[in-house]
PDB file of C-alpha atoms in Angstrom:
ATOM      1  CA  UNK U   1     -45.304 -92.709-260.060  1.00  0.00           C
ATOM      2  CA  UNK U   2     -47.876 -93.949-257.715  1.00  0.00           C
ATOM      3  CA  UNK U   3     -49.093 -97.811-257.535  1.00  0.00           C
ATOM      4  CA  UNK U   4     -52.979 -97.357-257.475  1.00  0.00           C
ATOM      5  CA  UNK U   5     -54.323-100.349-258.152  1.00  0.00           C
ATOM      6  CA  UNK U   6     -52.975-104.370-259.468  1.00  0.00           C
ATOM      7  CA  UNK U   7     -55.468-106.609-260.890  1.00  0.00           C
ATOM      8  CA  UNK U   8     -55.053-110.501-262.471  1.00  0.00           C
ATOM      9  CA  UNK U   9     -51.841-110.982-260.221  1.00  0.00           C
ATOM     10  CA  UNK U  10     -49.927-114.615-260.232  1.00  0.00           C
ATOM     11  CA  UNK U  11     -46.646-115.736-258.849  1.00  0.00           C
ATOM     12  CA  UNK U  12     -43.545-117.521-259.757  1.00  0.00           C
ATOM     13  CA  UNK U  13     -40.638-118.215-257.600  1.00  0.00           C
ATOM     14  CA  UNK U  14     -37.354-117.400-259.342  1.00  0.00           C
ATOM     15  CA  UNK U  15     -34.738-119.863-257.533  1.00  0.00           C
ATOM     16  CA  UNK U  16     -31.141-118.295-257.819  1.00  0.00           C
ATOM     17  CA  UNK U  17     -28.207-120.015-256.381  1.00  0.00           C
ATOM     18  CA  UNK U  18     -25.183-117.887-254.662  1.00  0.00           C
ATOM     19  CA  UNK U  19     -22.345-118.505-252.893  1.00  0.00           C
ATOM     20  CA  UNK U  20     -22.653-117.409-249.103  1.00  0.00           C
ATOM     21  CA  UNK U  21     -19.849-115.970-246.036  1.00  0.00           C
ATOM     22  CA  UNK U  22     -20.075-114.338-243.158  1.00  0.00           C
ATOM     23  CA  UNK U  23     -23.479-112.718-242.114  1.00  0.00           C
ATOM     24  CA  UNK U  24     -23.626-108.967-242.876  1.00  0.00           C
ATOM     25  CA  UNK U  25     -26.968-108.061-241.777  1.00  0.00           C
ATOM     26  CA  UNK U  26     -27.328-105.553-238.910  1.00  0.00           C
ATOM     27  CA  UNK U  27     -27.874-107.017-235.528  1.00  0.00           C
ATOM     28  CA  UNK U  28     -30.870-105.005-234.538  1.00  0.00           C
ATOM     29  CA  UNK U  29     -34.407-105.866-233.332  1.00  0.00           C
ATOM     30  CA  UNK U  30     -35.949-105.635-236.612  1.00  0.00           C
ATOM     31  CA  UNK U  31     -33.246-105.141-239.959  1.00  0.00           C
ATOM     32  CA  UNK U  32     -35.542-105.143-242.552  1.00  0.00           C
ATOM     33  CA  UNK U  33     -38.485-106.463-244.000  1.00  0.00           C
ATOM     34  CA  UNK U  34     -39.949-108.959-242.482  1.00  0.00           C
ATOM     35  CA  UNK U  35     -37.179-108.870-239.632  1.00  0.00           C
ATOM     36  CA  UNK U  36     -34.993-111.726-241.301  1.00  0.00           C
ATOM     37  CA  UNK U  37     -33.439-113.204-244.645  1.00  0.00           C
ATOM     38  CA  UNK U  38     -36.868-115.944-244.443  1.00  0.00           C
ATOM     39  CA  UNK U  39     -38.897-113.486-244.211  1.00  0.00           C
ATOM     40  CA  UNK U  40     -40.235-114.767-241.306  1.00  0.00           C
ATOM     41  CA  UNK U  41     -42.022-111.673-239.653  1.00  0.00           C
ATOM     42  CA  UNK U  42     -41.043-113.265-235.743  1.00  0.00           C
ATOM     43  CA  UNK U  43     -39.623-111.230-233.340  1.00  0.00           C
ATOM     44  CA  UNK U  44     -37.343-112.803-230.893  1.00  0.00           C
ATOM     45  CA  UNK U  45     -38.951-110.204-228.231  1.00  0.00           C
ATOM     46  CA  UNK U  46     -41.939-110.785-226.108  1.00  0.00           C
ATOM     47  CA  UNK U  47     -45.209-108.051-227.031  1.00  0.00           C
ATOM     48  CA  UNK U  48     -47.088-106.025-223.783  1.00  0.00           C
ATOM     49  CA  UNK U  49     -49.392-107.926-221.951  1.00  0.00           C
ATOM     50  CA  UNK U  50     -51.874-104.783-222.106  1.00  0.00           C
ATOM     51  CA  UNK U  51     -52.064-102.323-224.920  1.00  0.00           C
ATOM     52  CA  UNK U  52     -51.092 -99.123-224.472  1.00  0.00           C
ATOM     53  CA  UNK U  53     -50.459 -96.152-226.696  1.00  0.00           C
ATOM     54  CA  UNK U  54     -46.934 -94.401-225.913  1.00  0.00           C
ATOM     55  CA  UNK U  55     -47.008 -92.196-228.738  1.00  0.00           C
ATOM     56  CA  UNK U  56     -48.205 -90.896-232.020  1.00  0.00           C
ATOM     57  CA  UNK U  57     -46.094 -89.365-234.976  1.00  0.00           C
ATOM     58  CA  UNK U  58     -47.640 -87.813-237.773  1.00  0.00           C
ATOM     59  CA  UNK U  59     -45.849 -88.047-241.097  1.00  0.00           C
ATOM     60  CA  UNK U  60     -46.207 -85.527-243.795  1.00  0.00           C
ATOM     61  CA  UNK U  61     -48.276 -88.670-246.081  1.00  0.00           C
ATOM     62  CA  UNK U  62     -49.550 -91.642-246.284  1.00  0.00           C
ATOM     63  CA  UNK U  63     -47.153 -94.680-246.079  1.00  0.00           C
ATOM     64  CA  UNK U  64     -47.614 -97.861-246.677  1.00  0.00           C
ATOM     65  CA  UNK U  65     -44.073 -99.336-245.730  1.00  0.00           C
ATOM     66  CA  UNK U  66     -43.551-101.458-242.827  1.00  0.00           C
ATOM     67  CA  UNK U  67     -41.070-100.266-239.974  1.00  0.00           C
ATOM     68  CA  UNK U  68     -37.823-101.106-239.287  1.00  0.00           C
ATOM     69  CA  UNK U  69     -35.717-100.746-236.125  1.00  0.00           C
ATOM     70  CA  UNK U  70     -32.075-100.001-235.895  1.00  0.00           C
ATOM     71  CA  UNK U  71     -29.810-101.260-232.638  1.00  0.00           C
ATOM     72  CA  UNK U  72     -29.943 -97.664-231.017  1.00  0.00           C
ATOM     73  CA  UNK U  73     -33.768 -97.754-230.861  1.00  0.00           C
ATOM     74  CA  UNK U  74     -33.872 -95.519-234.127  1.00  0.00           C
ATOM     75  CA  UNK U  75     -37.526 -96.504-236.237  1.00  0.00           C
ATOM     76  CA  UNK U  76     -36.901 -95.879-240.247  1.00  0.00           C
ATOM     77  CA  UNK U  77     -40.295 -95.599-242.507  1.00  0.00           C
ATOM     78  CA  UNK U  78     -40.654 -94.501-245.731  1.00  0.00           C
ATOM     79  CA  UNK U  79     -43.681 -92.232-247.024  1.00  0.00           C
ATOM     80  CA  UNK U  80     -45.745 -91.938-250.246  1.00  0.00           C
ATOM     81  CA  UNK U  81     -43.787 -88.024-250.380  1.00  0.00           C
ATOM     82  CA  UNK U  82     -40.783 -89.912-251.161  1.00  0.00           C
ATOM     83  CA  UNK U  83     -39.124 -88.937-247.656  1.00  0.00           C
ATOM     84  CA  UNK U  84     -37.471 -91.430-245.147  1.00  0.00           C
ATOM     85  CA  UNK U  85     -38.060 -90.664-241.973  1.00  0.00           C
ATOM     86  CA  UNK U  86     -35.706 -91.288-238.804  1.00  0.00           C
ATOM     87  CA  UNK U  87     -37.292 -91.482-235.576  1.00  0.00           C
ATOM     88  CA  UNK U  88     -36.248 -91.705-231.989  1.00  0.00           C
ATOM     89  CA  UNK U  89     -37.472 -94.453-229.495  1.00  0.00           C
ATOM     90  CA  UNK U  90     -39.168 -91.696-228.237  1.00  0.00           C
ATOM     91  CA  UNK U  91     -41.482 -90.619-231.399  1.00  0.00           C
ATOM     92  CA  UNK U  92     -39.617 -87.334-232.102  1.00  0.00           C
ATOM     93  CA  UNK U  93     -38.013 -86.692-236.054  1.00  0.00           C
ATOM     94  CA  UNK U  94     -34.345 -87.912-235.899  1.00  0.00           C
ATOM     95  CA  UNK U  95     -33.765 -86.772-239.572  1.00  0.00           C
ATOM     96  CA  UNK U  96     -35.347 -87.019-242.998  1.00  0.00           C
ATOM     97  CA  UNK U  97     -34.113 -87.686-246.217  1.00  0.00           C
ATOM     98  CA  UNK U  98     -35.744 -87.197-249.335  1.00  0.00           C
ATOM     99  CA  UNK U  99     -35.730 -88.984-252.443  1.00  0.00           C
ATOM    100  CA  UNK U 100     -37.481 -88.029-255.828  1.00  0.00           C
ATOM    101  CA  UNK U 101     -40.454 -90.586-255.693  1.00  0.00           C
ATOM    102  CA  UNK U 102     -42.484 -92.796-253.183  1.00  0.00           C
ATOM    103  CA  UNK U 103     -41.302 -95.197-250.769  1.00  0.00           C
ATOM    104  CA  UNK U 104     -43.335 -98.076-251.430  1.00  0.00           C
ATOM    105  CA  UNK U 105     -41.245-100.478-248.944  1.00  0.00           C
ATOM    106  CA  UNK U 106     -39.256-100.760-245.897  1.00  0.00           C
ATOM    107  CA  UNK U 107     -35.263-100.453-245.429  1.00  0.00           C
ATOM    108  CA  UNK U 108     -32.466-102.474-244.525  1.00  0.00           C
ATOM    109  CA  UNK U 109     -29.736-102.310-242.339  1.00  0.00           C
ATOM    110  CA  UNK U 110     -26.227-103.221-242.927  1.00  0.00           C
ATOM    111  CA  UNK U 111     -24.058-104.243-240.033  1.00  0.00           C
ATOM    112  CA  UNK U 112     -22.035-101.311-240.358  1.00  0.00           C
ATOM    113  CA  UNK U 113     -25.215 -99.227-239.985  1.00  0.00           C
ATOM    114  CA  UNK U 114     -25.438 -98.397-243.509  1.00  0.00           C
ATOM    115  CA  UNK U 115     -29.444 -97.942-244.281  1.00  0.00           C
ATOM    116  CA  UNK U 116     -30.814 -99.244-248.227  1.00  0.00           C
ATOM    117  CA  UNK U 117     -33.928 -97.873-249.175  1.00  0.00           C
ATOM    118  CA  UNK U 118     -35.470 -98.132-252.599  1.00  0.00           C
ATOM    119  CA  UNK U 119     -37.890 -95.679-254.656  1.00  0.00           C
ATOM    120  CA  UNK U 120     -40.202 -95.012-257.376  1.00  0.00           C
ATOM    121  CA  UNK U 121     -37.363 -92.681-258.789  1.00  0.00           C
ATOM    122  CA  UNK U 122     -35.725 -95.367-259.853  1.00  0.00           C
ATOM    123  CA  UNK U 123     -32.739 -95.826-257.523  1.00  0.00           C
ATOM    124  CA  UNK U 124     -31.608 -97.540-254.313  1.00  0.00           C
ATOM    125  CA  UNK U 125     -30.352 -95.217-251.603  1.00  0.00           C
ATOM    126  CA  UNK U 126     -27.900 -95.946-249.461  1.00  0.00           C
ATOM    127  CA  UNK U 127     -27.657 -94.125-246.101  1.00  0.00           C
ATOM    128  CA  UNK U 128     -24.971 -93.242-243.352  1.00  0.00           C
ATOM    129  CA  UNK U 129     -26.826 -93.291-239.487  1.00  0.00           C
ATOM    130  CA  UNK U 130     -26.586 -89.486-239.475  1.00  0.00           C
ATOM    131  CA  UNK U 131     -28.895 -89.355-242.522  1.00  0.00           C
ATOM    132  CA  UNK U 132     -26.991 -88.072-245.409  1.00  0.00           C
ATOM    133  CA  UNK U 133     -26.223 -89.733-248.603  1.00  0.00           C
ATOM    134  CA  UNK U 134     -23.771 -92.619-249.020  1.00  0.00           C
ATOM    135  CA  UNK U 135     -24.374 -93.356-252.596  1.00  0.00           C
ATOM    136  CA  UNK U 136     -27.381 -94.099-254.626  1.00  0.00           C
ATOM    137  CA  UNK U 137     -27.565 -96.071-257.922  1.00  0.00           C
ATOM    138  CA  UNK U 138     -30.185 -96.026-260.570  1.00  0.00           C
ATOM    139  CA  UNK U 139     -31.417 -99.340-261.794  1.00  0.00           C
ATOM    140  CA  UNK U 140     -33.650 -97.948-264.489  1.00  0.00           C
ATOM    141  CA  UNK U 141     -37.297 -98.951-263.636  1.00  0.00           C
ATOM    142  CA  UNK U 142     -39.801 -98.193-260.942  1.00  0.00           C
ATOM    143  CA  UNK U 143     -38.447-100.072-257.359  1.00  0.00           C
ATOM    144  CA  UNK U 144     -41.454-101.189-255.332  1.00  0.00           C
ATOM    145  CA  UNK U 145     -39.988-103.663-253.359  1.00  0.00           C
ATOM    146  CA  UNK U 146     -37.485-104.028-249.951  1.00  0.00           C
ATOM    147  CA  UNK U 147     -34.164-104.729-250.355  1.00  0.00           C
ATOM    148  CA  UNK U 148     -32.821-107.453-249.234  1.00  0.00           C
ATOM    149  CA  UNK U 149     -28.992-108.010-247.978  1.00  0.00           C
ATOM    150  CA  UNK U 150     -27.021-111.283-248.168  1.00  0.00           C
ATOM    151  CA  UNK U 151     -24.675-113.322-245.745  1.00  0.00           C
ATOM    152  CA  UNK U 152     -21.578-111.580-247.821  1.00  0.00           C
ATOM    153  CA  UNK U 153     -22.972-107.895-247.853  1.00  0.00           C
ATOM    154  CA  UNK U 154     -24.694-108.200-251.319  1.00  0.00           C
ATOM    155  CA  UNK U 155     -28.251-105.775-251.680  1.00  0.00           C
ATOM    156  CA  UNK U 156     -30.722-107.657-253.951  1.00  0.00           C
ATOM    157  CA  UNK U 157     -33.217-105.621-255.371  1.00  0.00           C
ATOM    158  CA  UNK U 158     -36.253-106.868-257.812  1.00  0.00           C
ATOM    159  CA  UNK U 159     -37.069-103.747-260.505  1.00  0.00           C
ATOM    160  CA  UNK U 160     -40.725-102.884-261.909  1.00  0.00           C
ATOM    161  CA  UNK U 161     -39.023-103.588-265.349  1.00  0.00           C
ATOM    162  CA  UNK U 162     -38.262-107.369-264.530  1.00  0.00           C
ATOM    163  CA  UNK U 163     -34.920-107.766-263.747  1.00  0.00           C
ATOM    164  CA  UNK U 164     -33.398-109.094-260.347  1.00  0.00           C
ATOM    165  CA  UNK U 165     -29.920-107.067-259.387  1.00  0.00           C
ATOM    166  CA  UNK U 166     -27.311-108.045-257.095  1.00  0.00           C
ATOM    167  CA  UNK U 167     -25.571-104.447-255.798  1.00  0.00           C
ATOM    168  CA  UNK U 168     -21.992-104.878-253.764  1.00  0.00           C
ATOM    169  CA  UNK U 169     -22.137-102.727-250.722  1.00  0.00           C
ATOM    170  CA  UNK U 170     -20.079 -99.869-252.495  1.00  0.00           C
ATOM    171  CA  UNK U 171     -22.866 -99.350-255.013  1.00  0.00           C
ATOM    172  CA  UNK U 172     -21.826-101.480-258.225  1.00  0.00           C
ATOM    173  CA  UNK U 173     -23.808-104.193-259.670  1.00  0.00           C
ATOM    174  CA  UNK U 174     -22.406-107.273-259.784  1.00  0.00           C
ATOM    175  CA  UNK U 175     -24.997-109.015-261.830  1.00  0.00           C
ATOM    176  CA  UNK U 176     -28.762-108.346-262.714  1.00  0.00           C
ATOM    177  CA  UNK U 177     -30.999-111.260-264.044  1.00  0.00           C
ATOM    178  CA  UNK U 178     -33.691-110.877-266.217  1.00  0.00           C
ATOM    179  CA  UNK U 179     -37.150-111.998-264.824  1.00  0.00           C
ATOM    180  CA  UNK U 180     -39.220-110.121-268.042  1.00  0.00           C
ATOM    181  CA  UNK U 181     -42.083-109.498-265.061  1.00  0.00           C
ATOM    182  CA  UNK U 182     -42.807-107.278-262.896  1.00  0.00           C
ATOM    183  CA  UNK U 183     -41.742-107.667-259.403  1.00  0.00           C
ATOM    184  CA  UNK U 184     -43.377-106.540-256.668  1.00  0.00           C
ATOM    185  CA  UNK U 185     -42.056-108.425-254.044  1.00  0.00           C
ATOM    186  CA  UNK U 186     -38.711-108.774-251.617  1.00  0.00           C
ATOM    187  CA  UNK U 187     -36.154-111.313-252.520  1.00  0.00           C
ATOM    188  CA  UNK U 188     -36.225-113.835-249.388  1.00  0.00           C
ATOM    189  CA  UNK U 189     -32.546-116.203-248.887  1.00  0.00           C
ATOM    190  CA  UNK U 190     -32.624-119.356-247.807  1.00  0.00           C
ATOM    191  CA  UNK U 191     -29.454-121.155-245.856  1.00  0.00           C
ATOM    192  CA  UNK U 192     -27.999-122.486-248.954  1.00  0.00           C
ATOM    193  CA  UNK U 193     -28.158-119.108-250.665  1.00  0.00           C
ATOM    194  CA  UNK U 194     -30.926-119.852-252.876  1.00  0.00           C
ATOM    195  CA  UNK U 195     -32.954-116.759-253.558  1.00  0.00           C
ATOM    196  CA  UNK U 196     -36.967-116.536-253.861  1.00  0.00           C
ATOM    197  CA  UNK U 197     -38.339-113.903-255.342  1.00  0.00           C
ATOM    198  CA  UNK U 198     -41.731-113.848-256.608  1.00  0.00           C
ATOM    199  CA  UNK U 199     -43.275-111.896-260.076  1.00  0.00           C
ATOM    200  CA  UNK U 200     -46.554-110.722-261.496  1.00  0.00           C
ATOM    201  CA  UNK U 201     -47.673-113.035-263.676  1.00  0.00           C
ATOM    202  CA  UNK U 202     -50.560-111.048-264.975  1.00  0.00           C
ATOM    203  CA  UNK U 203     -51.228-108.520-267.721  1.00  0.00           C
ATOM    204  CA  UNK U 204     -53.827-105.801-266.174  1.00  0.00           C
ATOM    205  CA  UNK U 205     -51.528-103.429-263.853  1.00  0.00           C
ATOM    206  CA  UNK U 206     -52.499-100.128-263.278  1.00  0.00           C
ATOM    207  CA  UNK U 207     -49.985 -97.217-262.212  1.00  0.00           C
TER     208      UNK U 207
END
């Protein structure tokens, strides 16, 4: 299942409170969407003065999913084939794995290294750094979204069918909340573990 086109789109912020521990996200340049739990999109790194073009990589599709970088340089990006695709600092294929529908978003990183990335199959992957499976768990409706992990380890993933789950890092779901719209956006966390998730509001969604 392909997203094609989205017409008559509003928003609503969902405002969940959790409880909050120690930090869990990977210490890398760039964890996951947006590089932080605020979504912020700032790097803490400087950009080249000059532009220049160090390489190319040519995936197998298109992609639409933004990139993410792990601590040992490795770039993770997601394809409309349904593949993930790890690649060295140096452009060269690290590994792919496939999953059974499109990759609409970017991953996450755990601070063990553990990668989450989500599909149109239904299900959230999670991935050792070698590139084969951990677990995955299907949450029963198209995933369009990025994951996003919590301060205590917890994945929160927003579903095509409405509903807002909270995963444990070992694959079970410790709750799921009903939104009854579709989401198309990343959950964002704020520092007193309220989360922000926005919905579509309208009727006229093509697929």
């Amino acid at each position: 299942m392909r997203l094609t086109n989205l017409i008559g789109v509003g928003i609503l912020m969902i405002l969940l409170i959790i409880s909050s521990t120690s930090a869990q996200v990977a210490n890398t340049p760039w964890p996951m969407y947006q590089h932080d739990l605020f979504h912020t999109g700032r790097s803490p790194y400087p950009g080249p003065d000059t532009p220049d073009i160090r390489w190319t990589y040519q995936t197998n599709s298109n992609m639409q999913t933004e990139f993410v970088i792990a601590g040992d340089g490795t770039i993770y990006v997601g394809t409309w084939d349904g593949n993930l695709d790890a690649l060295y600092p140096d452009g060269s294929l690290k590994w792919r794995f496939p999953t059974n529908g499109t990759i609409h978003s970017a991953v996450a990183i755990n601070s063990d290294g553990t990668i989450y990335v989500c599909s149109a199959d239904g299900n959230l992957y999670a991935i050792h750094q070698n590139g084969t499976e951990k677990w995955h768990l299907y949450l029963g409706g198209y995933l369009y979204a990025a994951p996003t992990i919590a301060q205590d380890g917890t994945i929160h993933v927003g579903s095509w069918e409405g509903k807002l789950y909270a995963i444990d890092p070992n694959g079970g779901i410790k709750w799921e909340l009903i939104l009854d719209r579709v989401c198309l956006s990343s959950p964002a966390i704020g520092t007193d573990g309220t989360i922000y998730i926005g919905v579509d509001l309208g009727t006229d969604a093509l697929i």
